[in-house]
Backbone as JSON, one array per atom type, in Angstrom:
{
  "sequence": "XXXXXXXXXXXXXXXXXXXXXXXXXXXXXXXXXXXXXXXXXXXXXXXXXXXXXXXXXXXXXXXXXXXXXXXXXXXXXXXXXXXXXXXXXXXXXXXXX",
  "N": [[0.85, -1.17, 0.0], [0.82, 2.09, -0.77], [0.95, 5.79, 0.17], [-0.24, 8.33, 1.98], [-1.79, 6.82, 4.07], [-0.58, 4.43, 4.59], [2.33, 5.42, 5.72], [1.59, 6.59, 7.93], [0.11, 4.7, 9.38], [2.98, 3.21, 9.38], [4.28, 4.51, 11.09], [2.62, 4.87, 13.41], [2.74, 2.22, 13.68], [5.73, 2.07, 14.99], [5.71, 3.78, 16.7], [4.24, 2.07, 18.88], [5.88, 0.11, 19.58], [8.42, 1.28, 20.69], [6.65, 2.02, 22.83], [5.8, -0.64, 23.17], [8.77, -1.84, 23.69], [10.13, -0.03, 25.78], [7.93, -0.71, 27.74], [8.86, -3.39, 28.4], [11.6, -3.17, 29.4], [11.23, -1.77, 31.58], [9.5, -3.38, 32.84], [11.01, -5.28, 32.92], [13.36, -4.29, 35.02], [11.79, -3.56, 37.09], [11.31, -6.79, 37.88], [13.73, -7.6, 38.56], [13.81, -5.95, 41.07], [11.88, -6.41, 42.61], [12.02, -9.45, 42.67], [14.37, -10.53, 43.23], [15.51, -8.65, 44.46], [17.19, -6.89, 43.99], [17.99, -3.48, 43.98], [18.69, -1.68, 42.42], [21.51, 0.79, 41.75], [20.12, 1.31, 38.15], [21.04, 1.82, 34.87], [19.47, 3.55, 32.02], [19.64, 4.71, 28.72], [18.25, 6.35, 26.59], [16.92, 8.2, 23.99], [16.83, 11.76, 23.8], [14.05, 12.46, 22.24], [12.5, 10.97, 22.98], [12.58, 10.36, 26.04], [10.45, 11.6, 27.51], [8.43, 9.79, 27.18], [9.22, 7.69, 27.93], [9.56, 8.1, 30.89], [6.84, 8.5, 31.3], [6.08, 5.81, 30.8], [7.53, 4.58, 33.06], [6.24, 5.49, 35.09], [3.95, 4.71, 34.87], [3.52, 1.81, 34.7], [5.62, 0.82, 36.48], [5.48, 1.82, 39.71], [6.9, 1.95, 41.69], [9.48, 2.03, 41.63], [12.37, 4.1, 41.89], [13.0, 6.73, 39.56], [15.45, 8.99, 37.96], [16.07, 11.33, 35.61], [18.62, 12.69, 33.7], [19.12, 15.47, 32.96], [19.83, 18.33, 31.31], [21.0, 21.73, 31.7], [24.62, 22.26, 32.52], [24.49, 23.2, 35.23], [21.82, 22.34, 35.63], [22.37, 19.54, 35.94], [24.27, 19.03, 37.85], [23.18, 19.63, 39.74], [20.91, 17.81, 40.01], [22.59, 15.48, 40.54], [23.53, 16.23, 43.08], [21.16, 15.92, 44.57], [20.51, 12.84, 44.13], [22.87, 12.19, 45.15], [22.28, 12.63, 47.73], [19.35, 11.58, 49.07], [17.14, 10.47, 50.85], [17.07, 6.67, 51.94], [15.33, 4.71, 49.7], [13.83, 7.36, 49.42], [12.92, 9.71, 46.57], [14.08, 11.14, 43.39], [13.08, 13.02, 41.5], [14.06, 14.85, 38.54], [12.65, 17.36, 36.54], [12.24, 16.84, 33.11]],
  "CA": [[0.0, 0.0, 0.0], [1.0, 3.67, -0.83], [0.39, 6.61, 0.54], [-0.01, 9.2, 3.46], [-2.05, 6.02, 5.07], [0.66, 3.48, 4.86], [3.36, 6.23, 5.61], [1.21, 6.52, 9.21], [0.33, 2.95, 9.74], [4.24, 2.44, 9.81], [4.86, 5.75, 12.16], [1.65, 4.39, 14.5], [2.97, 1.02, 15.2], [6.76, 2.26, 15.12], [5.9, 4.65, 17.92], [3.6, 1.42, 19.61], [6.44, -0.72, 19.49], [9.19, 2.09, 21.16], [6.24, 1.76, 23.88], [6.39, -1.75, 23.61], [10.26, -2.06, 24.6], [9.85, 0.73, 27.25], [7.67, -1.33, 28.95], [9.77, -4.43, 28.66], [13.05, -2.74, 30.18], [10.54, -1.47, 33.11], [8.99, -4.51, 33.98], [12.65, -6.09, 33.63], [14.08, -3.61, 36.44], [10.94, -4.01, 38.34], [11.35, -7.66, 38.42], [15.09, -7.14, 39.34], [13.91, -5.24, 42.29], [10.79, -7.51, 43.47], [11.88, -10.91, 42.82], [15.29, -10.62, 43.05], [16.01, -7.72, 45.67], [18.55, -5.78, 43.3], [17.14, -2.55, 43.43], [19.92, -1.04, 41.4], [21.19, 1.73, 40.67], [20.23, 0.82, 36.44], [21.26, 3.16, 33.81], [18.65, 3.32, 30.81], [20.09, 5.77, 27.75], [17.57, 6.74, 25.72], [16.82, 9.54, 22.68], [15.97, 12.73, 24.28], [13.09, 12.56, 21.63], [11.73, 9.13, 23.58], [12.58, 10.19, 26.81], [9.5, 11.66, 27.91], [7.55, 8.74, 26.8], [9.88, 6.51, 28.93], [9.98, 8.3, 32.21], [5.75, 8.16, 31.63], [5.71, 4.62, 31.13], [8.1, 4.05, 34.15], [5.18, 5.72, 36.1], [2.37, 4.0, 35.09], [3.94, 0.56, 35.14], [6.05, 0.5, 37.84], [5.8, 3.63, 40.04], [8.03, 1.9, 43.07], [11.01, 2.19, 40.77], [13.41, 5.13, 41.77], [12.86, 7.41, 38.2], [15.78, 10.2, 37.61], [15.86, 11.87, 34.45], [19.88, 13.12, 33.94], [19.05, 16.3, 31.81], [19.74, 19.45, 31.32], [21.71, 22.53, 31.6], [25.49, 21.82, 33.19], [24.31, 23.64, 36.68], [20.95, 21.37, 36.64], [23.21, 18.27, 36.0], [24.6, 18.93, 39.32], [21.9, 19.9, 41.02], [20.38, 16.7, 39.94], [23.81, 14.51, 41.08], [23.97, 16.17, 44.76], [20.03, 15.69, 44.79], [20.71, 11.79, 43.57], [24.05, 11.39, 46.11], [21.8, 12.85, 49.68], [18.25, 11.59, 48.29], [17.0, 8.85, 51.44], [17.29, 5.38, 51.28], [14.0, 4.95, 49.28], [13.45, 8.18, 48.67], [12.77, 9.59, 45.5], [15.11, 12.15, 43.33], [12.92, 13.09, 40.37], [13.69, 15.85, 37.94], [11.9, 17.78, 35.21], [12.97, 16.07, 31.95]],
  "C": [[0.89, 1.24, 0.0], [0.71, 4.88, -0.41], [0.33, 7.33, 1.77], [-0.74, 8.19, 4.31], [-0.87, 5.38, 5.65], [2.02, 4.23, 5.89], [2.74, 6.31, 7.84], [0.72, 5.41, 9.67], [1.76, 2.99, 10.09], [4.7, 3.5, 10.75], [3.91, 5.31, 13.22], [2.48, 3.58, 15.01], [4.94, 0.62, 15.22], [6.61, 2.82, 16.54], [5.16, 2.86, 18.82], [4.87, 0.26, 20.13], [8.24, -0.35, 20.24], [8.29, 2.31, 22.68], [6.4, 0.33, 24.75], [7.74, -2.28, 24.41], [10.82, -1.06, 26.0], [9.23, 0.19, 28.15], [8.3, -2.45, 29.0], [10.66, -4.34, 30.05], [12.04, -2.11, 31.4], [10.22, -2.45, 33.73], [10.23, -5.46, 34.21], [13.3, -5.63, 34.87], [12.98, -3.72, 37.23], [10.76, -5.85, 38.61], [12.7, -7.88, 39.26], [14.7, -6.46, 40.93], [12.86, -6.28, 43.19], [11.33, -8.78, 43.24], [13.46, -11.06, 43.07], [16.22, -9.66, 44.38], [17.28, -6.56, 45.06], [17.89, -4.44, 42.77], [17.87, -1.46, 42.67], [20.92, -0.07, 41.9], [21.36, 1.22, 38.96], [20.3, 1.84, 35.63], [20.31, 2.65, 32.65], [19.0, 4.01, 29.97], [18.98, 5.71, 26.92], [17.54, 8.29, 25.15], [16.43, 10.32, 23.3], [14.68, 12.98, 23.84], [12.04, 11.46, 22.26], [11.82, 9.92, 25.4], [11.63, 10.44, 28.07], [8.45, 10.8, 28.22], [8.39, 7.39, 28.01], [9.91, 6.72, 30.64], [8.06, 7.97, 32.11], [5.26, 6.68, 31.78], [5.99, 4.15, 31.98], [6.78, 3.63, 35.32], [4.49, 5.14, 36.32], [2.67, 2.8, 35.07], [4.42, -0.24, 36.02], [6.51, 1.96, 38.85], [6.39, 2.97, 41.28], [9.48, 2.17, 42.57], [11.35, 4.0, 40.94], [13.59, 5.59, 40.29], [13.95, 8.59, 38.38], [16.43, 10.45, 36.3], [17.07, 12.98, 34.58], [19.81, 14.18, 32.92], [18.92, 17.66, 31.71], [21.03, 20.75, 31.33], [23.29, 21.94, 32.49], [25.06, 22.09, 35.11], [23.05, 23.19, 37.17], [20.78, 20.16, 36.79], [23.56, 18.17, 37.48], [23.79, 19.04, 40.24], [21.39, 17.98, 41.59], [21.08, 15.28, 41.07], [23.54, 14.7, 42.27], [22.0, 15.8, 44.7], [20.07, 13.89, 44.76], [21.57, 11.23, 44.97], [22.74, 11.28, 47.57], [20.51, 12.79, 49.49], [17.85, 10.18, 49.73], [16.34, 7.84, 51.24], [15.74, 5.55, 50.78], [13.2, 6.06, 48.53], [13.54, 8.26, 47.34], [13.33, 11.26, 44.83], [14.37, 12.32, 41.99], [13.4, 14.93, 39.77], [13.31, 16.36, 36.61], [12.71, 17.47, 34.05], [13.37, 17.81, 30.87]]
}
């Protein structure tokens, strides 16, 4: 098939399928943490263009999972880090993507 359909058919279930493996790698570190007791720290790298979409799926899939989002200007890199180092046990160190 041809056309501005096809062209969004394959951009629909491109984006469904960049959800798909977001929730994978979530419910993988949330089994790591529940069945296993390794509650990390796990590094995830993703596209700044995705990364919105990944910190939302964290949420709604597994919202016990420790979420911080390493981004931004050099002075709210650091912020982030000393927020990350003195953050207690459990607590939670999120910042604005």
């Amino acid at each position: 098939m041809a056309g501005p359909e096809a062209g969004a058919r394959r951009r629909g279930s491109g984006r469904e399928a960049g959800r798909l493996r977001a929730r994978q790698v979530v419910a993988f570190l949330a089994f790591l943490k529940a069945a296993r007791g390794e509650p990390g720290p796990h590094l995830v790298v993703a596209p700044l263009s995705v990364i919105n979409a990944w910190a939302n799926e964290a949420a709604k899939w597994a919202p016990s999972l420790r979420l911080v989002t390493f981004h931004g200007t050099a002075h709210e890199r650091e912020r982030i880090r000393h927020q990350v180092r003195f953050a207690p046990a459990g607590g939670h160190a999120a910042a604005p993507p």
